Coordinates of N, CA and C in Angstrom, one line a residue:
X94 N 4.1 46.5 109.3 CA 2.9 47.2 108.8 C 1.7 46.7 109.6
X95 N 1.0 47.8 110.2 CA -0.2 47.5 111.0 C -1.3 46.6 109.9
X96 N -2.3 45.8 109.7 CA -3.7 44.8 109.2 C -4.6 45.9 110.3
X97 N -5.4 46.8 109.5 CA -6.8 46.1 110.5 C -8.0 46.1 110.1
X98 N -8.4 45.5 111.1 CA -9.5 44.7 111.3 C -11.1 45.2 111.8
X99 N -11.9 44.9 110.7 CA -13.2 46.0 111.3 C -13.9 45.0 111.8
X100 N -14.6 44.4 112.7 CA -15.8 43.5 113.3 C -16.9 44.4 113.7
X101 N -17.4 44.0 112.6 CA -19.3 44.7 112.9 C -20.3 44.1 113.7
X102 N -20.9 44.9 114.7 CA -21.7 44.0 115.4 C -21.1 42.7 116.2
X103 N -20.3 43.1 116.9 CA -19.6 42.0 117.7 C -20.6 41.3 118.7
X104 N -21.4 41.9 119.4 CA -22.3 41.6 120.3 C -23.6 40.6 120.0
X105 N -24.4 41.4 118.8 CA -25.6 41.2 118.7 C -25.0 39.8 117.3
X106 N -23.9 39.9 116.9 CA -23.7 38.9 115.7 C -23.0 37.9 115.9
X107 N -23.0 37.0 117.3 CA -22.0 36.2 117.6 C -22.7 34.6 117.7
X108 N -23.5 34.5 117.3 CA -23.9 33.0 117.5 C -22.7 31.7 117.1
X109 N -22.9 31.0 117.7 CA -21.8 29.7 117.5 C -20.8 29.9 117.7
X110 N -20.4 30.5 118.7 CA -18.9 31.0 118.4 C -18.3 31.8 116.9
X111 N -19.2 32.6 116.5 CA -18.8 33.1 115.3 C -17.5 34.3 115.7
X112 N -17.5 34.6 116.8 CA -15.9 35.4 117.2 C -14.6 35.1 116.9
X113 N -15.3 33.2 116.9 CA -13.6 32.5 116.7 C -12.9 32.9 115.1
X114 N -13.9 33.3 113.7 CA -13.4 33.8 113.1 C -12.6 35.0 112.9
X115 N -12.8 36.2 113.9 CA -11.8 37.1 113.9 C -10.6 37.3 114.7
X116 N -11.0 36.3 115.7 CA -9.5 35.7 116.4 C -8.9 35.2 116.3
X117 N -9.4 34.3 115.1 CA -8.5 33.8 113.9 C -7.6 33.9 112.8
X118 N -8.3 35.0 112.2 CA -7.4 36.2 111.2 C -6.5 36.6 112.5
X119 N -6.7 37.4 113.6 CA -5.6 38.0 113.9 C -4.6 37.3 114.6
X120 N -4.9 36.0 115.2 CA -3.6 35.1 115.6 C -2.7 34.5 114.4
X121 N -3.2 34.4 113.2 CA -2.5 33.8 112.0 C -1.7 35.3 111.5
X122 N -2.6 36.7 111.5 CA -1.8 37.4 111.1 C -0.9 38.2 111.6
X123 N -0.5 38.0 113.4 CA 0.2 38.3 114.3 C 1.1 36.6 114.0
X124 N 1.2 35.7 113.7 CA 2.2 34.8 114.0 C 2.8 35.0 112.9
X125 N 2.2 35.6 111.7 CA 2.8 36.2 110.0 C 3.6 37.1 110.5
X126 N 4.0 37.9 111.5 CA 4.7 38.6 111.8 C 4.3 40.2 111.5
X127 N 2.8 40.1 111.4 CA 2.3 41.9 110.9 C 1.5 42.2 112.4
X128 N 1.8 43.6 112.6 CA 0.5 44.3 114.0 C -0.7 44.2 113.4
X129 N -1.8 43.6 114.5 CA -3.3 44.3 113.9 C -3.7 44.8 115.0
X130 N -4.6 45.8 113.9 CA -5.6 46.6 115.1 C -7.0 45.9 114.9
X131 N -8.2 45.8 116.0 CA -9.3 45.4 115.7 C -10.2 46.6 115.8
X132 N -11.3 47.1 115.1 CA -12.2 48.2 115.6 C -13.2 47.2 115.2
X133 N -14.0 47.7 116.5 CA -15.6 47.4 116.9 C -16.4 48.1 116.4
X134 N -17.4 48.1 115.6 CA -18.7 48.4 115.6 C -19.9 48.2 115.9
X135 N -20.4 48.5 116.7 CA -21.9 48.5 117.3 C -23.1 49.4 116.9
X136 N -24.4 48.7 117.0 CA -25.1 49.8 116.5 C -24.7 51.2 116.9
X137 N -24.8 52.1 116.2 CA -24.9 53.5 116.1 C -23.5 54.1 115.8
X138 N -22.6 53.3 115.5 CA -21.0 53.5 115.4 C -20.9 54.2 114.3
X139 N -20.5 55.2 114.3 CA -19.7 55.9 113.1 C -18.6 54.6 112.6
X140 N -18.3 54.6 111.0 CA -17.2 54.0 110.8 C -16.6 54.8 109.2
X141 N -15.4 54.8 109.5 CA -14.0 54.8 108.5 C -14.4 53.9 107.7
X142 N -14.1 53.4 106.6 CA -13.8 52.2 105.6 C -12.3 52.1 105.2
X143 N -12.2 53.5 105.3 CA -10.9 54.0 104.9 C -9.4 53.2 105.5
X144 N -8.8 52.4 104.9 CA -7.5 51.8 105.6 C -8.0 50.6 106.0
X145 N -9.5 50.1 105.5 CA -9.6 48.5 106.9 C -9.2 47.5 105.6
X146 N -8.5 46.5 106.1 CA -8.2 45.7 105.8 C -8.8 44.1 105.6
X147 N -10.2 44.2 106.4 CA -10.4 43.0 106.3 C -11.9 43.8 107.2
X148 N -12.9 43.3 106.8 CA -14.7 43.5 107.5 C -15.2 42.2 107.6
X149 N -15.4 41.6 109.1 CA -16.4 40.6 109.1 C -17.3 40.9 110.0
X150 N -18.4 40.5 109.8 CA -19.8 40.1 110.6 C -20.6 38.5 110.6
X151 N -20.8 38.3 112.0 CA -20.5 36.6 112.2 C -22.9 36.5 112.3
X152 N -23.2 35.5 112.9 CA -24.4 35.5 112.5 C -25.1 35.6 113.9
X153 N -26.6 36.0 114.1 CA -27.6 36.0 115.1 C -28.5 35.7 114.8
X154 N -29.5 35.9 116.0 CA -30.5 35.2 115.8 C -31.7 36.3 115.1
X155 N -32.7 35.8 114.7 CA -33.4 36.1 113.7 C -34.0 37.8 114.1
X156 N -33.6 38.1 115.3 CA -34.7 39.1 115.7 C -33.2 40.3 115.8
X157 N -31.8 39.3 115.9 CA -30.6 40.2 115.9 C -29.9 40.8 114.4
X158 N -30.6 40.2 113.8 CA -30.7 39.5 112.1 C -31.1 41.9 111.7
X159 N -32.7 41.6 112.2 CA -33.3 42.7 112.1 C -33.2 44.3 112.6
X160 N -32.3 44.1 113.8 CA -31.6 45.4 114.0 C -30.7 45.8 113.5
X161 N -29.7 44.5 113.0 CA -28.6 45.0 112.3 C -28.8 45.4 111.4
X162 N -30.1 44.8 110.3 CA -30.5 45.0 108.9 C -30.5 46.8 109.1
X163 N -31.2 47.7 110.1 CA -32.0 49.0 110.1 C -30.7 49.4 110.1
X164 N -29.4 49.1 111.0 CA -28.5 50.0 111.3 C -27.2 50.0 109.9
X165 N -27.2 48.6 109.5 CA -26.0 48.7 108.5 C -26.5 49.4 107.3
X166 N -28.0 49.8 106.7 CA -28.1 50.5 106.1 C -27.3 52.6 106.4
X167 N -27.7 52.8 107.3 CA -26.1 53.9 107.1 C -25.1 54.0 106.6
X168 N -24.4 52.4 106.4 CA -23.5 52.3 106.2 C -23.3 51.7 104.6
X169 N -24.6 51.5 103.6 CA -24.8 51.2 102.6 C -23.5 51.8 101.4
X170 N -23.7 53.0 101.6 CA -23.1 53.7 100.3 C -21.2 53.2 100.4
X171 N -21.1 53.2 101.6 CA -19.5 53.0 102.4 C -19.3 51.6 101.8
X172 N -19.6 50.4 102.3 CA -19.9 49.2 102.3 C -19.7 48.8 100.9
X173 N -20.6 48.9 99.9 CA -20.0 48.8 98.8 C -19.2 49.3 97.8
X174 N -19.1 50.7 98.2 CA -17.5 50.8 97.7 C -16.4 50.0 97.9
X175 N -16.5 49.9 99.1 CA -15.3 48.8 99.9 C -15.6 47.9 98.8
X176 N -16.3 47.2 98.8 CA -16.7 45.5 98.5 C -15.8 46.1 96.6
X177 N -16.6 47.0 96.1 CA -16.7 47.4 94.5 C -15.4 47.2 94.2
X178 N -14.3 47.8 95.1 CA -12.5 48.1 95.2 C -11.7 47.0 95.8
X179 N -12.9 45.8 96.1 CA -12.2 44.5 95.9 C -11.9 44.5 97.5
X180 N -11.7 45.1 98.8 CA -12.0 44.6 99.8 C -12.3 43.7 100.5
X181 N -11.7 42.9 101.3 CA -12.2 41.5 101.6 C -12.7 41.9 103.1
X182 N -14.1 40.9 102.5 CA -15.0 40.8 103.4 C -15.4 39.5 103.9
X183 N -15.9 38.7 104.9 CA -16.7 37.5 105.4 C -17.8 38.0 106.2
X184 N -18.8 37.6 105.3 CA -20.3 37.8 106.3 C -20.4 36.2 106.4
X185 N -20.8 35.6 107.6 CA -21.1 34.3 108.0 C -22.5 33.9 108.6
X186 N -23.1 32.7 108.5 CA -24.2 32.8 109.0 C -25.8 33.5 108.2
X187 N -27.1 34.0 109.4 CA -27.6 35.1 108.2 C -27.4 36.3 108.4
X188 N -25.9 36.9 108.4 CA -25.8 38.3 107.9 C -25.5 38.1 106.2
X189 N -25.3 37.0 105.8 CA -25.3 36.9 104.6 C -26.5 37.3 103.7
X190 N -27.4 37.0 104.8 CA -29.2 37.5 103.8 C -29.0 38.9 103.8
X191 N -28.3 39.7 104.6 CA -28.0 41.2 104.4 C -28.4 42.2 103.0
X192 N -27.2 41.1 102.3 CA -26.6 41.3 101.3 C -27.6 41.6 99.8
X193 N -28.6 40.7 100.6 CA -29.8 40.9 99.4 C -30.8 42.0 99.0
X194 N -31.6 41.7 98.4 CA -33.2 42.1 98.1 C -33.7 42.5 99.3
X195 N -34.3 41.7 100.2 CA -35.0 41.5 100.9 C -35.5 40.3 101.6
X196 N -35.6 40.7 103.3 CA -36.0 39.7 103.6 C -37.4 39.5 103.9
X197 N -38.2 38.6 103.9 CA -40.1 38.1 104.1 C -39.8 37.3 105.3
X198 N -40.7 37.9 106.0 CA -40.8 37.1 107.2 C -41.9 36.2 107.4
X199 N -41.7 35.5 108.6 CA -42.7 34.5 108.2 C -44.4 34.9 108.3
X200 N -44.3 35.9 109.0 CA -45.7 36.8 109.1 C -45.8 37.6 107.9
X201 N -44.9 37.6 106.9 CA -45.7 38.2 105.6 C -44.8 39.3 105.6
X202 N -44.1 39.8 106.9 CA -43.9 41.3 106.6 C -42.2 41.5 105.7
X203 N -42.6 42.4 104.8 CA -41.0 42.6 104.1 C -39.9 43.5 104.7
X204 N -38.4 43.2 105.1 CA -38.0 44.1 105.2 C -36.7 44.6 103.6
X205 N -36.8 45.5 103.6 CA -36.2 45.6 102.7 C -33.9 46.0 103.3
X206 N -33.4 45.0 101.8 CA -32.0 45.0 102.6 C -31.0 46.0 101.9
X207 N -29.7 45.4 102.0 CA -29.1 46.7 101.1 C -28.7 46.5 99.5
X208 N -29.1 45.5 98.8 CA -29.6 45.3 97.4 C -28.5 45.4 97.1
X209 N -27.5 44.5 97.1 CA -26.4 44.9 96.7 C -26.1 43.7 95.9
X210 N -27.0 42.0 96.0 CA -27.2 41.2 95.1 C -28.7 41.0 94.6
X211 N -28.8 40.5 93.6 CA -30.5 40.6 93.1 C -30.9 39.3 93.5
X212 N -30.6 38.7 94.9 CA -31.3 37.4 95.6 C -32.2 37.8 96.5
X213 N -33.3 37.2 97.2 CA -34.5 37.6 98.1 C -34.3 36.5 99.2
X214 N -34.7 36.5 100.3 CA -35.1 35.8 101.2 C -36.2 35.5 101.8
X215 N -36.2 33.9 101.9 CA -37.6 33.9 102.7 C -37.8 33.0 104.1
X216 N -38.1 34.0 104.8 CA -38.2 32.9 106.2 C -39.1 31.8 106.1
X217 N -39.0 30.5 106.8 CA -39.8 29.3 107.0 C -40.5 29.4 107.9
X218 N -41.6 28.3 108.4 CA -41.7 28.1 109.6 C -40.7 26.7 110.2
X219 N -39.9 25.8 109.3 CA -39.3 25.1 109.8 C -37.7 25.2 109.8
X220 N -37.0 25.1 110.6 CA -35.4 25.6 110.8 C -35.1 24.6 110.3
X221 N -34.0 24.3 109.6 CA -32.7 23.6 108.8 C -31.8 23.7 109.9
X222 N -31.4 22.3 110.4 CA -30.6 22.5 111.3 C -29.6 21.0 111.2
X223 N -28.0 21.6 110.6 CA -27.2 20.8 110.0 C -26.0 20.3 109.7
X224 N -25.3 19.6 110.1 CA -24.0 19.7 109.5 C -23.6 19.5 108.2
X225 N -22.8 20.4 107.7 CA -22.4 20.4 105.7 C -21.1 20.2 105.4
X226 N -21.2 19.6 104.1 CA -20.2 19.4 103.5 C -20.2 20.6 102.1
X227 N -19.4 20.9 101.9 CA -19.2 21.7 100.5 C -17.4 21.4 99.8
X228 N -17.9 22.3 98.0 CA -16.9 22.1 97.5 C -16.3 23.5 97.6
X229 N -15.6 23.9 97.5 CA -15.3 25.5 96.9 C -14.2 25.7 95.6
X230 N -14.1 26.5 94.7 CA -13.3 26.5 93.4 C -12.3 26.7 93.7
X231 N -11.8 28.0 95.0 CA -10.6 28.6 95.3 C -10.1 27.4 95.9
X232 N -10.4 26.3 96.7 CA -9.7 25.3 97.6 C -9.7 24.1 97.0
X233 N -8.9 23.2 97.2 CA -8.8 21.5 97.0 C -9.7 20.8 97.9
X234 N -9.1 21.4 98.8 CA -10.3 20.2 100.2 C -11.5 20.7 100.3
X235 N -12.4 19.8 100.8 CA -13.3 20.5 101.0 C -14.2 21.1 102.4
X236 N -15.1 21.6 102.3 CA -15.3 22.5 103.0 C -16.7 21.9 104.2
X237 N -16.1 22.5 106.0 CA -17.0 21.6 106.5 C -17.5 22.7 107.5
X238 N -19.0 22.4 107.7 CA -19.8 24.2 108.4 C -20.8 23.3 109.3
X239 N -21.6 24.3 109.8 CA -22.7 24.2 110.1 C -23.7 25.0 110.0
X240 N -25.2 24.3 109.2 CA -26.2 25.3 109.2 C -27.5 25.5 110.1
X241 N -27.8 26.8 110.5 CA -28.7 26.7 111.2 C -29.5 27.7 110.9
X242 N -30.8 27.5 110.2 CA -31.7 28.8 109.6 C -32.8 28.4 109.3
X243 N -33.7 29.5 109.4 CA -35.2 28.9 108.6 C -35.4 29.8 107.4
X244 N -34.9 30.0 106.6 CA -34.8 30.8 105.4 C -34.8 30.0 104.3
X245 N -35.0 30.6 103.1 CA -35.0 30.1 101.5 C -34.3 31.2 100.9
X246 N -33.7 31.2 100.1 CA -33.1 32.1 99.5 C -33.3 31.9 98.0
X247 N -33.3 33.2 96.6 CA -33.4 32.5 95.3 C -32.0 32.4 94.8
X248 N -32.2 32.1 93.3 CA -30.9 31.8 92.5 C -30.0 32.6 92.7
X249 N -28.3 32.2 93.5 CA -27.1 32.8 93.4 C -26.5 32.6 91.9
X250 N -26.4 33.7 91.0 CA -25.2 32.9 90.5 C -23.7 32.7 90.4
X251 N -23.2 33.6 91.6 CA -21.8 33.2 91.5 C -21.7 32.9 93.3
X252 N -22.0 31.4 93.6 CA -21.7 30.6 95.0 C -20.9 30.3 94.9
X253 N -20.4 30.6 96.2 CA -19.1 30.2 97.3 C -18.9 29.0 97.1
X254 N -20.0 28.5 97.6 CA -19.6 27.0 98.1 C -20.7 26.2 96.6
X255 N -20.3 24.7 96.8 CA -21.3 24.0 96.0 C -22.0 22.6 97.4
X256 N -22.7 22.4 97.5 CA -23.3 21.7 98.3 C -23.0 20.0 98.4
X257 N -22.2 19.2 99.0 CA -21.9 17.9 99.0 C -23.3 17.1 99.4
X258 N -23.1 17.6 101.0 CA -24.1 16.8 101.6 C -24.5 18.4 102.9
X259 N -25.7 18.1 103.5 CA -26.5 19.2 104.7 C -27.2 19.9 103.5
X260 N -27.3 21.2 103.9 CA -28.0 22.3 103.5 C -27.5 23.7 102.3
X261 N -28.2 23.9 101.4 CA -27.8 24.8 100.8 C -28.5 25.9 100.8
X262 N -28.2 27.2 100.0 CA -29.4 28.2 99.8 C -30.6 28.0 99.8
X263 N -31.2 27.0 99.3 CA -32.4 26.1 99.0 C -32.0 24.6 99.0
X264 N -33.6 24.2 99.3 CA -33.9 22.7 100.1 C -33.5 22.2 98.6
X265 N -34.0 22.5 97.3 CA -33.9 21.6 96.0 C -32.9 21.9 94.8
X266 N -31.5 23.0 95.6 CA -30.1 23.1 95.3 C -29.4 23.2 96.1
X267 N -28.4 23.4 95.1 CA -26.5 23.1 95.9 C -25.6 24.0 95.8
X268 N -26.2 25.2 95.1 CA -25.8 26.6 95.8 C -25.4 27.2 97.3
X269 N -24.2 27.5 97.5 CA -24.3 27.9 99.0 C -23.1 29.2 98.9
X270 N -23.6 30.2 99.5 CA -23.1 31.4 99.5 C -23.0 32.6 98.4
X271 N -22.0 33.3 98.0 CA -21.5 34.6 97.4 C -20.0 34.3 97.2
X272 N -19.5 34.4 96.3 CA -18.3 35.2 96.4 C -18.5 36.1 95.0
X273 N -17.8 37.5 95.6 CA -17.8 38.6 94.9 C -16.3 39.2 94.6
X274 N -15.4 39.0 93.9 CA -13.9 39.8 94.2 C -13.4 39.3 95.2
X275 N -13.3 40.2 96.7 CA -12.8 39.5 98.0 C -14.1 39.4 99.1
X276 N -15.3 39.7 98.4 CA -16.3 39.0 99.5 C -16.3 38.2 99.6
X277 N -16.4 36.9 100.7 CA -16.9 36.3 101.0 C -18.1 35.8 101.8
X278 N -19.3 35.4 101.5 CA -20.6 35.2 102.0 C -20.8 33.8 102.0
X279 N -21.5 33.5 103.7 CA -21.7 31.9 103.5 C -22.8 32.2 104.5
X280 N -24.2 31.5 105.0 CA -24.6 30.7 105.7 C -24.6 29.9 106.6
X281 N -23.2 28.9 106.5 CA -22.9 28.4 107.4 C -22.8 29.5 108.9
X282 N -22.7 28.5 110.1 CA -22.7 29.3 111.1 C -21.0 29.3 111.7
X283 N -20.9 29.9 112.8 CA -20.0 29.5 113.9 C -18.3 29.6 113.1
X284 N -17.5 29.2 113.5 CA -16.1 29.4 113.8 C -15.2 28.7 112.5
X285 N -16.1 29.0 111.1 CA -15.9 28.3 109.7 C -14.4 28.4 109.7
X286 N -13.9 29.6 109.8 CA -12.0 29.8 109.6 C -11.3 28.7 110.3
X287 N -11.6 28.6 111.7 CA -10.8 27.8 112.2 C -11.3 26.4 112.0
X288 N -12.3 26.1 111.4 CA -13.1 24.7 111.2 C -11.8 24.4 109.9
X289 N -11.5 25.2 109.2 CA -11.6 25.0 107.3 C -10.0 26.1 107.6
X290 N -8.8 25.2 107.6 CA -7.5 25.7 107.4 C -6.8 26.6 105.9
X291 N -7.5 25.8 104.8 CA -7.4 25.9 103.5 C -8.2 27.6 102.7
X292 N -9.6 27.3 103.7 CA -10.4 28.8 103.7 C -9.7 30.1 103.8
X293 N -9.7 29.8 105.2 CA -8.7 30.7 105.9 C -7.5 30.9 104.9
X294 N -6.2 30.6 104.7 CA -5.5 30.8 104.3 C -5.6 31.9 102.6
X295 N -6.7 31.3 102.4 CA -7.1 31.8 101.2 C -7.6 33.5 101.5
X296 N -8.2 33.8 102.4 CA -9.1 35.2 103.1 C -7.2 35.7 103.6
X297 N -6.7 35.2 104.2 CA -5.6 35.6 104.5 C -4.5 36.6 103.4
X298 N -4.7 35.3 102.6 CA -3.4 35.7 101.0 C -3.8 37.4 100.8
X299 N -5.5 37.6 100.3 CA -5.8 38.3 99.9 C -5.9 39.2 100.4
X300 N -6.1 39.6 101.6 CA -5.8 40.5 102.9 C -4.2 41.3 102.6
X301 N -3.5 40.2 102.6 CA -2.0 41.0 102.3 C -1.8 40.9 100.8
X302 N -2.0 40.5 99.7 CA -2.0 40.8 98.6 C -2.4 42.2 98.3
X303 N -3.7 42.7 98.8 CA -4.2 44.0 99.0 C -3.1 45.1 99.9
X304 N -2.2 44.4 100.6 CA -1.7 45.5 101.2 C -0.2 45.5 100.0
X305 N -0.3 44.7 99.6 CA 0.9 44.6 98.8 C 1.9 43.9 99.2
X306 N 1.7 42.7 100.2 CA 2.6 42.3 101.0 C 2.8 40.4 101.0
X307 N 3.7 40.1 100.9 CA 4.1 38.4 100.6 C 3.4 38.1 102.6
X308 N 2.8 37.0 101.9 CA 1.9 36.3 102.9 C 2.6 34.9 103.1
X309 N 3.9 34.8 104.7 CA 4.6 33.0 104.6 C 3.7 32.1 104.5
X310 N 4.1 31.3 103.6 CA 3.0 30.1 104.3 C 3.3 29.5 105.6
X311 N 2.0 29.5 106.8 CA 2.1 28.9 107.9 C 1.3 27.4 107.8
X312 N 1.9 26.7 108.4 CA 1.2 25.5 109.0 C 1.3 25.2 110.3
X313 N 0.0 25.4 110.9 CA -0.7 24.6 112.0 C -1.3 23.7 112.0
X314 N -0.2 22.6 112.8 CA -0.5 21.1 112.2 C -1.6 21.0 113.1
X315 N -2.0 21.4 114.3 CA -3.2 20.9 115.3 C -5.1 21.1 114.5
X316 N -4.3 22.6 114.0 CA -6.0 23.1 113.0 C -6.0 22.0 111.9
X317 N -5.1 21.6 111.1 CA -5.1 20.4 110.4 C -5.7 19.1 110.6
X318 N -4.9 18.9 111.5 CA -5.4 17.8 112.2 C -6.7 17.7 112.4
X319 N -7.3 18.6 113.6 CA -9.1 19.1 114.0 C -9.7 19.1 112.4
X320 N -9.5 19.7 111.3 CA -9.8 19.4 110.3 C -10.6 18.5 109.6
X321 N -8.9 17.4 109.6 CA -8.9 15.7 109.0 C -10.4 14.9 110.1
X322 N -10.1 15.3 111.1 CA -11.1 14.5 112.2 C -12.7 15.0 111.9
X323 N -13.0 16.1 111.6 CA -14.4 17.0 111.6 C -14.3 16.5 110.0
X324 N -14.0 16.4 109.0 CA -14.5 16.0 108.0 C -14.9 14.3 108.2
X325 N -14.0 13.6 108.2 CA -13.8 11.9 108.5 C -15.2 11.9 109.4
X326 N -15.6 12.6 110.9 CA -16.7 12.6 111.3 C -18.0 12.2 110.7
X327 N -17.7 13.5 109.5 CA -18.9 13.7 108.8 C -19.4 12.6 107.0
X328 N -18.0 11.7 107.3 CA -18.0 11.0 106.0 C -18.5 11.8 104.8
X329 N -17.6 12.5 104.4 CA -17.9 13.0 103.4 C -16.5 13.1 102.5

């Protein structure tokens, strides 16, 4: 049975190696023994919702942030249905501010987003720039990212992550992300799936749970390993 796979904004949303997350779903779910297809979306792309199996969008920079915001609005009414019917999603990075109210910029100006959570955003003039630790409820181990943003965000109340040590939604909590059903929303930047083996595996289950399909467990002792070492790094 074909997985596929929608990547929104491959171009303008790749900061930190954030690609490595969807080359990641598909090399775990090609060694699971299932075909994937990948479809691209770029600005102006018509898209299906219909049959995708899995939607991520990885993060850019603040001005790539803003084109995407104009363009994924077409795709508002689509988007959340998906999300509503339990569809698994990863926004990484700030496509995660997407998801909100609205973003303030640092010049005052609002843009308005696709309100699909009642949180707001606010740009800084100083960037957060960090390596993190987090807890998460779905995993045992814990969880290791990196942040890079000049934003404030308000009260989440159902976060992904809980904040060890680095950065959270805000400088004076330990809030970090979304999860919604099979959304997943984080802040952190860059190549979180293959950073965080236990993550992954979990975005995976659900992926084929949704298709109706027994998911083997694999182990890759090397991503393990890179794991043990990037946490121990970070003493946490």
């Amino acid at each position: 049975m074909k997985i596929k796979l929608l990547y929104m904004y491959p171009d303008l949303m790749n900061l930190y190696g954030s690609s490595g997350n969807m080359r990641c779903i598909e090399k775990h779910i090609i060694e699971a023994g299932s075909e994937t297809e990948i479809i691209y979306a770029d600005l102006g792309d018509e898209i299906d919702f219909s049959g995708v199996d899995f939607v991520y969008i990885g993060a850019g920079t603040e001005r790539s942030q803003k084109r995407v915001l104009e363009d994924i609005k077409r795709h508002k009414t689509a988007l959340k249905e998906y999300i509503d019917l339990g569809g698994v999603c990863l926004f990484c990075g700030n496509s995660f501010e997407l998801l909100g109210k609205s973003i303030t910029a640092v010049n005052g100006e609002v843009y308005e987003c696709l309100g699909f959570y009642d949180f707001q955003t606010i740009e800084k003039k100083r960037r957060v720039v960090v390596d993190t630790v987090c807890t998460c409820s779905l995993i045992s181990s814990k969880i290791v990212g990196f942040m890079n943003k000049q934003s404030s965000t308000t009260i989440i109340p159902n976060p992904l992550f809980r904040v060890v040590s680095g950065a959270g939604n805000a400088s004076d909590r330990n809030d970090e992300g979304i999860l919604d059903k099979n959304l997943f929303a984080t802040q952190l930047s860059g190549p979180i799936l293959v950073r965080n083996p236990q993550l992954r595996a979990v975005i995976e289950k659900r992926i084929y749970d949704n298709k109706g399909l027994d998911l083997l467990p694999l182990y890759f002792m090397y991503e393990e390993q890179a794991y043990k070492e990037s946490l121990k790094g970070l003493k946490a």
